[in-house]
Amino acid sequence: MARFSGKVAVVTGSSNGIGRATAILLASEGAKVTITGRDSERLEETRQAVLKAGVQEANVNSVVADITTSKGQDLIISSTLKKFGQINILINNAGANLPDASGNTRSNCTIENLQKMLQLNLQSVVEMTQKTRPHLGKTRGEIVNISSIGAGPSAQPQSVYYSTAKAALDQYSRCTAIDLISEGIRINVVQPGLVSTGFSTAARGLSADDSLKFYNSMGELPHCIPAGYCGQPEHLASVIAFLADRKASEYIVGQTIIADGGTSLVLGMHSVFGGKK
Ligand SMILES: NC(=O)c1ccc[n+]([C@@H]2O[C@H](COP(=O)([O-])OP(=O)(O)OC[C@H]3O[C@@H](n4cnc5c(N)ncnc54)[C@H](OP(=O)(O)O)[C@@H]3O)[C@@H](O)[C@H]2O)c1
């Protein structure tokens, strides 16, 4: 039997990148999935990719919604329950580092931008957790929150509010994991490093081509990514699926797995000392 057979998963931010790869993986391993994002065309690309992986049309629920709105959150949850009758897995993946009106993402960013970053990267996760809690309690379900190595402990001056929101998300996840495990709900976190997705298009306004060049070039710098290549969405999807799979990871509660090709273990001074002899 497929490992997610009989499970219903909601994957936010699945119209692109890591969320799309996660939805494809969970669905191809037996889950019924709700895919969601604001961009209907990209969401349809995800739906087609899931079907191409051999999943039956009846096992995919596609919902165009803004995760930062109460209406959008309610629609994602109600349509999942209407179509599939239950929720077993919630992947809180939607997130972004968005510049303010002047293109800033550093410490001089506007307060409006701070609020926007907190609303998307923290508050929407809190709200989705609160709203799905009764349903996940019934199924003894799993939540996986997608954070970032930007959460620390190293400084991220190029993305101050985004990184601050992700750090808050990590602590929220730890605290809530302990609260909810008594109801049978398990929460864990994945912190990706650099992953070749639409993230840099949203964060830095790069074209798809320039974004790809950026990720590939970063992968060639061992002092940035020791693994020697930039992460692909599928590398993250398999880690997320591991934490969403109770049989594989049931005794892991409130923990954070870093999947970054070694990036967060490298210090600038290592490049001065050079590679191995
Ligand atoms: N790529 C990286 O290097 C990296 C590194 C660390 C952490 N992460 C984290 O990984 C997660 C996935 O990002 P990604 O790299 O896969 O980037 P991506 O390709 O840009 O995907 C982001 C997804 O989030 C959705 N999203 C953004 N704002 C939304 C909103 N207001 N309402 C609904 N959906 C929204 C987007 O959908 P729509 O645009 O259709 O709304 C898209 O599906 C994020 O939480 C990000 O912070 C990424």
CSV table of N, CA, C and O in Angstrom, one decimal, residues 131-244:
chain,number,residue,atom,x,y,z
A,131,LYS,N,-7.5,26.9,12.8
A,131,LYS,CA,-8.7,26.5,12.0
A,131,LYS,C,-8.7,25.0,11.7
A,131,LYS,O,-9.8,24.4,11.6
A,132,THR,N,-7.6,24.4,11.5
A,132,THR,CA,-7.6,22.9,11.2
A,132,THR,C,-7.4,22.0,12.4
A,132,THR,O,-7.6,20.8,12.3
A,133,ARG,N,-7.1,22.6,13.6
A,133,ARG,CA,-6.9,21.9,14.8
A,133,ARG,C,-8.0,20.9,15.1
A,133,ARG,O,-7.7,19.7,15.4
A,134,PRO,N,-9.3,21.3,15.0
A,134,PRO,CA,-10.3,20.3,15.4
A,134,PRO,C,-10.3,19.1,14.4
A,134,PRO,O,-10.6,18.0,14.8
A,135,HIS,N,-10.0,19.4,13.1
A,135,HIS,CA,-10.0,18.3,12.1
A,135,HIS,C,-8.8,17.4,12.2
A,135,HIS,O,-8.9,16.2,12.1
A,136,LEU,N,-7.6,18.0,12.5
A,136,LEU,CA,-6.4,17.2,12.7
A,136,LEU,C,-6.5,16.4,14.0
A,136,LEU,O,-5.9,15.4,14.1
A,137,GLY,N,-7.2,17.0,15.0
A,137,GLY,CA,-7.3,16.2,16.2
A,137,GLY,C,-8.1,14.9,16.0
A,137,GLY,O,-7.8,13.9,16.5
A,138,LYS,N,-9.1,15.0,15.1
A,138,LYS,CA,-9.9,13.8,14.8
A,138,LYS,C,-9.1,12.7,14.1
A,138,LYS,O,-9.4,11.5,14.3
A,139,THR,N,-8.1,13.1,13.3
A,139,THR,CA,-7.4,12.1,12.5
A,139,THR,C,-6.0,11.9,13.1
A,139,THR,O,-5.2,11.1,12.5
A,140,ARG,N,-5.6,12.5,14.3
A,140,ARG,CA,-4.3,12.4,14.8
A,140,ARG,C,-3.3,12.8,13.7
A,140,ARG,O,-2.5,12.0,13.2
A,141,GLY,N,-3.4,14.0,13.3
A,141,GLY,CA,-2.7,14.5,12.0
A,141,GLY,C,-1.4,15.1,12.2
A,141,GLY,O,-0.9,15.2,13.4
A,142,GLU,N,-0.8,15.6,11.1
A,142,GLU,CA,0.5,16.1,11.1
A,142,GLU,C,0.5,17.5,10.5
A,142,GLU,O,-0.2,17.8,9.6
A,143,ILE,N,1.3,18.4,11.1
A,143,ILE,CA,1.6,19.7,10.5
A,143,ILE,C,3.1,19.8,10.2
A,143,ILE,O,3.9,19.5,11.1
A,144,VAL,N,3.4,20.3,9.0
A,144,VAL,CA,4.8,20.6,8.7
A,144,VAL,C,4.9,22.0,8.3
A,144,VAL,O,4.2,22.4,7.3
A,145,ASN,N,5.6,22.8,9.0
A,145,ASN,CA,5.8,24.3,8.7
A,145,ASN,C,7.1,24.5,8.0
A,145,ASN,O,8.1,24.0,8.4
A,146,ILE,N,7.0,25.3,6.9
A,146,ILE,CA,8.2,25.5,6.1
A,146,ILE,C,8.8,26.9,6.5
A,146,ILE,O,8.2,27.9,6.3
A,147,SER,N,9.9,26.8,7.2
A,147,SER,CA,10.6,28.0,7.6
A,147,SER,C,11.8,28.3,6.7
A,147,SER,O,11.6,28.2,5.4
A,148,SER,N,12.9,28.7,7.2
A,148,SER,CA,14.1,29.0,6.3
A,148,SER,C,15.3,29.0,7.2
A,148,SER,O,15.2,29.4,8.4
A,149,ILE,N,16.5,28.8,6.6
A,149,ILE,CA,17.7,29.0,7.4
A,149,ILE,C,17.9,30.5,7.7
A,149,ILE,O,18.7,30.8,8.6
A,150,GLY,N,17.1,31.3,7.0
A,150,GLY,CA,17.1,32.7,7.3
A,150,GLY,C,16.7,33.0,8.8
A,150,GLY,O,17.0,34.1,9.3
A,151,ALA,N,16.0,32.0,9.4
A,151,ALA,CA,15.5,32.2,10.8
A,151,ALA,C,16.7,32.3,11.8
A,151,ALA,O,16.5,32.7,12.9
A,152,GLY,N,17.9,32.0,11.4
A,152,GLY,CA,19.0,32.1,12.3
A,152,GLY,C,19.6,30.8,12.6
A,152,GLY,O,19.2,29.7,12.1
A,153,PRO,N,20.7,30.7,13.3
A,153,PRO,CA,21.3,31.8,14.1
A,153,PRO,C,22.1,32.8,13.4
A,153,PRO,O,22.4,33.9,13.9
A,154,SER,N,22.5,32.5,12.1
A,154,SER,CA,23.3,33.5,11.4
A,154,SER,C,22.4,34.7,11.0
A,154,SER,O,21.2,34.6,10.8
A,155,ALA,N,23.0,35.9,10.9
A,155,ALA,CA,22.3,37.1,10.5
A,155,ALA,C,21.9,37.1,9.0
A,155,ALA,O,22.6,36.4,8.2
A,156,GLN,N,20.8,37.7,8.7
A,156,GLN,CA,20.4,37.8,7.3
A,156,GLN,C,20.0,39.2,7.0
A,156,GLN,O,18.8,39.5,6.8
A,157,PRO,N,21.0,40.1,6.9
A,157,PRO,CA,20.7,41.5,6.7
A,157,PRO,C,20.0,41.8,5.4
A,157,PRO,O,19.4,42.9,5.2
A,158,GLN,N,20.1,40.9,4.4
A,158,GLN,CA,19.4,41.1,3.1
A,158,GLN,C,17.9,40.8,3.2
A,158,GLN,O,17.2,41.1,2.2
A,159,SER,N,17.4,40.3,4.3
A,159,SER,CA,16.0,39.9,4.4
A,159,SER,C,15.6,40.0,5.8
A,159,SER,O,15.2,39.0,6.4
A,160,VAL,N,15.6,41.2,6.4
A,160,VAL,CA,15.4,41.4,7.8
A,160,VAL,C,14.0,40.9,8.3
A,160,VAL,O,13.9,40.1,9.2
A,161,TYR,N,13.0,41.4,7.7
A,161,TYR,CA,11.6,41.1,8.3
A,161,TYR,C,11.2,39.7,7.9
A,161,TYR,O,10.6,39.0,8.7
A,162,TYR,N,11.6,39.3,6.7
A,162,TYR,CA,11.3,37.9,6.4
A,162,TYR,C,11.9,36.9,7.3
A,162,TYR,O,11.3,36.0,7.9
A,163,SER,N,13.2,37.1,7.6
A,163,SER,CA,13.9,36.3,8.5
A,163,SER,C,13.4,36.3,9.9
A,163,SER,O,13.3,35.3,10.6
A,164,THR,N,13.0,37.5,10.3
A,164,THR,CA,12.4,37.7,11.7
A,164,THR,C,11.1,36.9,11.8
A,164,THR,O,10.8,36.3,12.8
A,165,ALA,N,10.3,37.0,10.7
A,165,ALA,CA,9.0,36.3,10.7
A,165,ALA,C,9.3,34.8,10.8
A,165,ALA,O,8.5,34.0,11.5
A,166,LYS,N,10.3,34.3,10.1
A,166,LYS,CA,10.6,32.8,10.1
A,166,LYS,C,11.1,32.4,11.4
A,166,LYS,O,10.8,31.3,11.9
A,167,ALA,N,11.9,33.2,12.1
A,167,ALA,CA,12.4,32.9,13.4
A,167,ALA,C,11.2,32.8,14.4
A,167,ALA,O,11.1,31.9,15.2
A,168,ALA,N,10.2,33.7,14.2
A,168,ALA,CA,9.0,33.6,15.1
A,168,ALA,C,8.2,32.4,14.8
A,168,ALA,O,7.7,31.7,15.7
A,169,LEU,N,8.2,32.0,13.5
A,169,LEU,CA,7.5,30.8,13.1
A,169,LEU,C,8.1,29.6,13.8
A,169,LEU,O,7.4,28.7,14.2
A,170,ASP,N,9.4,29.5,13.8
A,170,ASP,CA,10.1,28.4,14.5
A,170,ASP,C,9.7,28.2,15.9
A,170,ASP,O,9.4,27.2,16.4
A,171,GLN,N,9.7,29.4,16.6
A,171,GLN,CA,9.4,29.3,18.1
A,171,GLN,C,7.9,29.0,18.3
A,171,GLN,O,7.5,28.2,19.2
A,172,TYR,N,7.1,29.6,17.4
A,172,TYR,CA,5.6,29.3,17.5
A,172,TYR,C,5.4,27.8,17.3
A,172,TYR,O,4.6,27.1,18.0
A,173,SER,N,6.2,27.2,16.3
A,173,SER,CA,6.0,25.7,16.0
A,173,SER,C,6.4,24.9,17.2
A,173,SER,O,5.7,23.9,17.5
A,174,ARG,N,7.5,25.2,17.8
A,174,ARG,CA,8.0,24.5,19.0
A,174,ARG,C,6.9,24.5,20.1
A,174,ARG,O,6.6,23.5,20.7
A,175,CYS,N,6.5,25.7,20.4
A,175,CYS,CA,5.5,25.9,21.6
A,175,CYS,C,4.2,25.2,21.3
A,175,CYS,O,3.7,24.5,22.1
A,176,THR,N,3.7,25.3,20.0
A,176,THR,CA,2.5,24.7,19.7
A,176,THR,C,2.6,23.2,19.6
A,176,THR,O,1.6,22.5,19.8
A,177,ALA,N,3.7,22.8,19.2
A,177,ALA,CA,3.9,21.3,19.1
A,177,ALA,C,3.7,20.6,20.4
A,177,ALA,O,3.0,19.6,20.5
A,178,ILE,N,4.1,21.3,21.5
A,178,ILE,CA,4.0,20.7,22.8
A,178,ILE,C,2.5,20.8,23.3
A,178,ILE,O,2.0,19.9,23.9
A,179,ASP,N,1.9,21.9,22.9
A,179,ASP,CA,0.4,22.1,23.2
A,179,ASP,C,-0.4,21.0,22.5
A,179,ASP,O,-1.3,20.4,23.1
A,180,LEU,N,-0.1,20.8,21.2
A,180,LEU,CA,-1.0,20.0,20.4
A,180,LEU,C,-0.7,18.5,20.4
A,180,LEU,O,-1.6,17.7,20.0
A,181,ILE,N,0.5,18.1,20.9
A,181,ILE,CA,0.8,16.7,20.8
A,181,ILE,C,-0.1,15.9,21.8
A,181,ILE,O,-0.5,14.7,21.5
A,182,SER,N,-0.6,16.6,22.8
A,182,SER,CA,-1.6,15.9,23.7
A,182,SER,C,-2.9,15.6,23.0
A,182,SER,O,-3.7,14.7,23.5
A,183,GLU,N,-3.2,16.3,21.9
A,183,GLU,CA,-4.4,15.9,21.1
A,183,GLU,C,-4.0,15.0,20.0
A,183,GLU,O,-4.9,14.8,19.1
A,184,GLY,N,-2.8,14.5,19.9
A,184,GLY,CA,-2.4,13.6,18.9
A,184,GLY,C,-1.9,14.3,17.6
A,184,GLY,O,-1.5,13.7,16.6
A,185,ILE,N,-1.8,15.7,17.7
A,185,ILE,CA,-1.4,16.4,16.5
A,185,ILE,C,0.1,16.7,16.6
A,185,ILE,O,0.6,17.2,17.6
A,186,ARG,N,0.9,16.3,15.6
A,186,ARG,CA,2.3,16.5,15.6
A,186,ARG,C,2.7,17.6,14.7
A,186,ARG,O,2.3,17.7,13.5
A,187,ILE,N,3.6,18.5,15.2
A,187,ILE,CA,4.1,19.7,14.4
A,187,ILE,C,5.6,19.6,14.3
A,187,ILE,O,6.3,19.4,15.3
A,188,ASN,N,6.1,19.7,13.1
A,188,ASN,CA,7.6,19.8,12.9
A,188,ASN,C,7.9,20.9,11.9
A,188,ASN,O,6.9,21.4,11.2
A,189,VAL,N,9.1,21.2,11.7
A,189,VAL,CA,9.5,22.3,10.8
A,189,VAL,C,10.6,21.9,9.9
A,189,VAL,O,11.5,21.1,10.3
A,190,VAL,N,10.6,22.4,8.7
A,190,VAL,CA,11.7,22.2,7.7
A,190,VAL,C,12.3,23.6,7.4
A,190,VAL,O,11.5,24.5,7.1
A,191,GLN,N,13.6,23.7,7.5
A,191,GLN,CA,14.3,24.9,7.1
A,191,GLN,C,15.1,24.7,5.9
A,191,GLN,O,16.2,24.1,5.9
A,192,PRO,N,14.6,25.1,4.7
A,192,PRO,CA,15.4,25.0,3.5
A,192,PRO,C,16.5,26.1,3.4
A,192,PRO,O,16.4,27.1,4.0
A,193,GLY,N,17.6,25.7,2.7
A,193,GLY,CA,18.6,26.7,2.3
A,193,GLY,C,18.2,27.2,0.9
A,193,GLY,O,17.0,27.3,0.6
A,194,LEU,N,19.1,27.5,0.1
A,194,LEU,CA,18.8,28.0,-1.2
A,194,LEU,C,18.2,26.8,-2.1
A,194,LEU,O,18.8,25.8,-2.2
A,195,VAL,N,17.0,27.1,-2.6
A,195,VAL,CA,16.3,26.1,-3.5
A,195,VAL,C,15.8,26.8,-4.7
A,195,VAL,O,15.3,28.0,-4.6
A,196,SER,N,16.1,26.2,-5.9
A,196,SER,CA,15.8,26.8,-7.1
A,196,SER,C,14.2,26.8,-7.4
A,196,SER,O,13.7,25.8,-7.8
A,197,THR,N,13.6,27.9,-7.1
A,197,THR,CA,12.1,28.1,-7.2
A,197,THR,C,11.8,29.5,-7.7
A,197,THR,O,12.7,30.2,-8.1
A,198,GLY,N,10.5,29.9,-7.5
A,198,GLY,CA,10.1,31.2,-7.9
A,198,GLY,C,10.5,32.2,-6.8
A,198,GLY,O,10.2,33.4,-6.9
A,199,PHE,N,11.1,31.8,-5.7
A,199,PHE,CA,11.4,32.6,-4.5
A,199,PHE,C,12.1,33.9,-4.9
A,199,PHE,O,11.8,35.0,-4.5
A,200,SER,N,13.2,33.8,-5.7
A,200,SER,CA,14.0,35.0,-6.0
A,200,SER,C,13.3,35.9,-7.0
A,200,SER,O,13.6,37.1,-7.1
A,201,THR,N,12.4,35.3,-7.8
A,201,THR,CA,11.6,36.2,-8.7
A,201,THR,C,10.7,37.1,-7.8
A,201,THR,O,10.7,38.3,-8.1
A,202,ALA,N,10.1,36.6,-6.8
A,202,ALA,CA,9.3,37.4,-5.9
A,202,ALA,C,10.1,38.3,-5.0
A,202,ALA,O,9.8,39.5,-4.9
A,203,ALA,N,11.2,37.8,-4.5
A,203,ALA,CA,12.0,38.6,-3.6
A,203,ALA,C,12.9,39.7,-4.2
A,203,ALA,O,13.0,40.7,-3.7
A,204,ARG,N,13.4,39.3,-5.4
A,204,ARG,CA,14.4,40.3,-6.0
A,204,ARG,C,14.0,40.7,-7.4
A,204,ARG,O,14.8,41.4,-8.0
A,205,GLY,N,12.9,40.3,-7.8
A,205,GLY,CA,12.4,40.8,-9.1
A,205,GLY,C,13.2,40.2,-10.3
A,205,GLY,O,13.2,40.7,-11.4
A,206,LEU,N,13.9,39.0,-10.0
A,206,LEU,CA,14.6,38.4,-11.1
A,206,LEU,C,13.7,37.8,-12.1
A,206,LEU,O,12.7,37.2,-11.8
A,207,SER,N,14.1,37.8,-13.4
A,207,SER,CA,13.4,37.0,-14.4
A,207,SER,C,13.6,35.5,-14.1
A,207,SER,O,14.5,35.2,-13.4
A,208,ALA,N,12.8,34.7,-14.7
A,208,ALA,CA,12.9,33.2,-14.5
A,208,ALA,C,14.3,32.8,-14.9
A,208,ALA,O,15.0,32.0,-14.2
A,209,ASP,N,14.9,33.3,-16.0
A,209,ASP,CA,16.2,32.9,-16.5
A,209,ASP,C,17.3,33.4,-15.6
A,209,ASP,O,18.2,32.6,-15.2
A,210,ASP,N,17.2,34.7,-15.1
A,210,ASP,CA,18.2,35.2,-14.2
A,210,ASP,C,18.2,34.5,-12.9
A,210,ASP,O,19.2,34.3,-12.2
A,211,SER,N,16.9,34.1,-12.5
A,211,SER,CA,16.8,33.4,-11.2
A,211,SER,C,17.5,32.0,-11.3
A,211,SER,O,18.3,31.6,-10.4
A,212,LEU,N,17.3,31.3,-12.4
A,212,LEU,CA,17.9,30.0,-12.6
A,212,LEU,C,19.5,30.2,-12.6
A,212,LEU,O,20.2,29.4,-12.0
A,213,LYS,N,19.9,31.2,-13.3
A,213,LYS,CA,21.4,31.5,-13.4
A,213,LYS,C,21.9,31.7,-12.0
A,213,LYS,O,23.0,31.2,-11.6
A,214,PHE,N,21.2,32.5,-11.2
A,214,PHE,CA,21.6,32.8,-9.8
A,214,PHE,C,21.7,31.5,-9.0
A,214,PHE,O,22.8,31.3,-8.3
A,215,TYR,N,20.7,30.7,-9.0
A,215,TYR,CA,20.7,29.5,-8.2
A,215,TYR,C,21.9,28.6,-8.7
A,215,TYR,O,22.6,28.0,-7.8
A,216,ASN,N,22.0,28.4,-10.0
A,216,ASN,CA,23.1,27.5,-10.5
A,216,ASN,C,24.5,28.1,-10.1
A,216,ASN,O,25.3,27.3,-9.7
A,217,SER,N,24.6,29.4,-10.2
A,217,SER,CA,25.9,30.0,-9.8
A,217,SER,C,26.2,29.8,-8.3
A,217,SER,O,27.4,29.5,-7.9
A,218,MET,N,25.2,29.9,-7.5
A,218,MET,CA,25.4,29.7,-6.1
A,218,MET,C,25.8,28.3,-5.8
A,218,MET,O,26.7,28.0,-4.9
A,219,GLY,N,25.3,27.3,-6.5
A,219,GLY,CA,25.6,25.9,-6.4
A,219,GLY,C,27.1,25.6,-6.7
A,219,GLY,O,27.6,24.6,-6.2
A,220,GLU,N,27.7,26.5,-7.5
A,220,GLU,CA,29.1,26.3,-7.8
A,220,GLU,C,30.0,26.9,-6.8
A,220,GLU,O,31.3,26.8,-7.0
A,221,LEU,N,29.5,27.6,-5.8
A,221,LEU,CA,30.4,28.2,-4.8
A,221,LEU,C,30.4,27.3,-3.5
A,221,LEU,O,29.4,27.4,-2.7
A,222,PRO,N,31.5,26.6,-3.3
A,222,PRO,CA,31.5,25.7,-2.1
A,222,PRO,C,31.4,26.4,-0.8
A,222,PRO,O,30.9,25.8,0.2
A,223,HIS,N,31.8,27.7,-0.8
A,223,HIS,CA,31.7,28.5,0.5
A,223,HIS,C,30.3,28.9,0.7
A,223,HIS,O,29.9,29.5,1.7
A,224,CYS,N,29.4,28.7,-0.3
A,224,CYS,CA,27.9,29.0,-0.1
A,224,CYS,C,27.1,27.8,0.0
A,224,CYS,O,26.3,27.7,0.9
A,225,ILE,N,27.4,26.8,-0.8
A,225,ILE,CA,26.6,25.5,-0.8
A,225,ILE,C,27.7,24.4,-0.9
A,225,ILE,O,28.0,23.9,-2.0
A,226,PRO,N,28.1,23.9,0.3
A,226,PRO,CA,29.2,22.8,0.2
A,226,PRO,C,28.8,21.6,-0.5
A,226,PRO,O,29.7,20.9,-1.1
A,227,ALA,N,27.5,21.3,-0.6
A,227,ALA,CA,27.1,20.1,-1.4
A,227,ALA,C,27.5,20.2,-2.9
A,227,ALA,O,27.6,19.1,-3.6
A,228,GLY,N,27.7,21.4,-3.4
A,228,GLY,CA,28.2,21.5,-4.8
A,228,GLY,C,27.1,21.8,-5.8
A,228,GLY,O,27.3,21.8,-7.0
A,229,TYR,N,25.9,21.9,-5.3
A,229,TYR,CA,24.8,22.2,-6.3
A,229,TYR,C,23.6,22.8,-5.5
A,229,TYR,O,23.5,22.6,-4.2
A,230,CYS,N,22.8,23.6,-6.2
A,230,CYS,CA,21.7,24.3,-5.5
A,230,CYS,C,20.6,23.3,-5.3
A,230,CYS,O,20.3,22.4,-6.1
A,231,GLY,N,19.8,23.5,-4.2
A,231,GLY,CA,18.7,22.6,-3.9
A,231,GLY,C,17.6,22.7,-4.9
A,231,GLY,O,17.4,23.8,-5.5
A,232,GLN,N,17.0,21.6,-5.2
A,232,GLN,CA,15.8,21.5,-6.1
A,232,GLN,C,14.6,21.3,-5.2
A,232,GLN,O,14.7,20.7,-4.1
A,233,PRO,N,13.4,21.7,-5.6
A,233,PRO,CA,12.2,21.5,-4.8
A,233,PRO,C,12.0,20.1,-4.3
A,233,PRO,O,11.5,19.8,-3.2
A,234,GLU,N,12.4,19.1,-5.2
A,234,GLU,CA,12.2,17.7,-4.8
A,234,GLU,C,13.0,17.3,-3.6
A,234,GLU,O,12.6,16.4,-2.8
A,235,HIS,N,14.2,18.0,-3.4
A,235,HIS,CA,15.0,17.7,-2.2
A,235,HIS,C,14.3,18.0,-1.0
A,235,HIS,O,14.4,17.3,0.1
A,236,LEU,N,13.5,19.1,-1.0
A,236,LEU,CA,12.8,19.5,0.1
A,236,LEU,C,11.5,18.7,0.3
A,236,LEU,O,11.1,18.3,1.4
A,237,ALA,N,10.9,18.4,-0.8
A,237,ALA,CA,9.6,17.6,-0.7
A,237,ALA,C,9.8,16.3,0.0
A,237,ALA,O,9.0,15.8,0.8
A,238,SER,N,11.0,15.6,-0.2
A,238,SER,CA,11.2,14.3,0.4
A,238,SER,C,11.4,14.5,1.9
A,238,SER,O,11.0,13.6,2.7
A,239,VAL,N,11.9,15.6,2.3
A,239,VAL,CA,12.1,15.8,3.8
A,239,VAL,C,10.7,16.1,4.4
A,239,VAL,O,10.4,15.6,5.5
A,240,ILE,N,10.0,16.9,3.7
A,240,ILE,CA,8.6,17.3,4.2
A,240,ILE,C,7.8,16.0,4.3
A,240,ILE,O,7.1,15.8,5.3
A,241,ALA,N,7.9,15.2,3.3
A,241,ALA,CA,7.1,13.9,3.3
A,241,ALA,C,7.5,13.0,4.5
A,241,ALA,O,6.6,12.4,5.1
A,242,PHE,N,8.8,13.0,4.8
A,242,PHE,CA,9.3,12.2,5.9
A,242,PHE,C,8.6,12.7,7.2
A,242,PHE,O,8.1,11.9,8.0
A,243,LEU,N,8.5,14.0,7.4
A,243,LEU,CA,7.9,14.5,8.6
A,243,LEU,C,6.4,14.4,8.6
A,243,LEU,O,5.7,14.5,9.7
A,244,ALA,N,5.8,14.3,7.4
A,244,ALA,CA,4.3,14.1,7.3
A,244,ALA,C,3.9,12.7,7.4
A,244,ALA,O,2.7,12.4,7.5
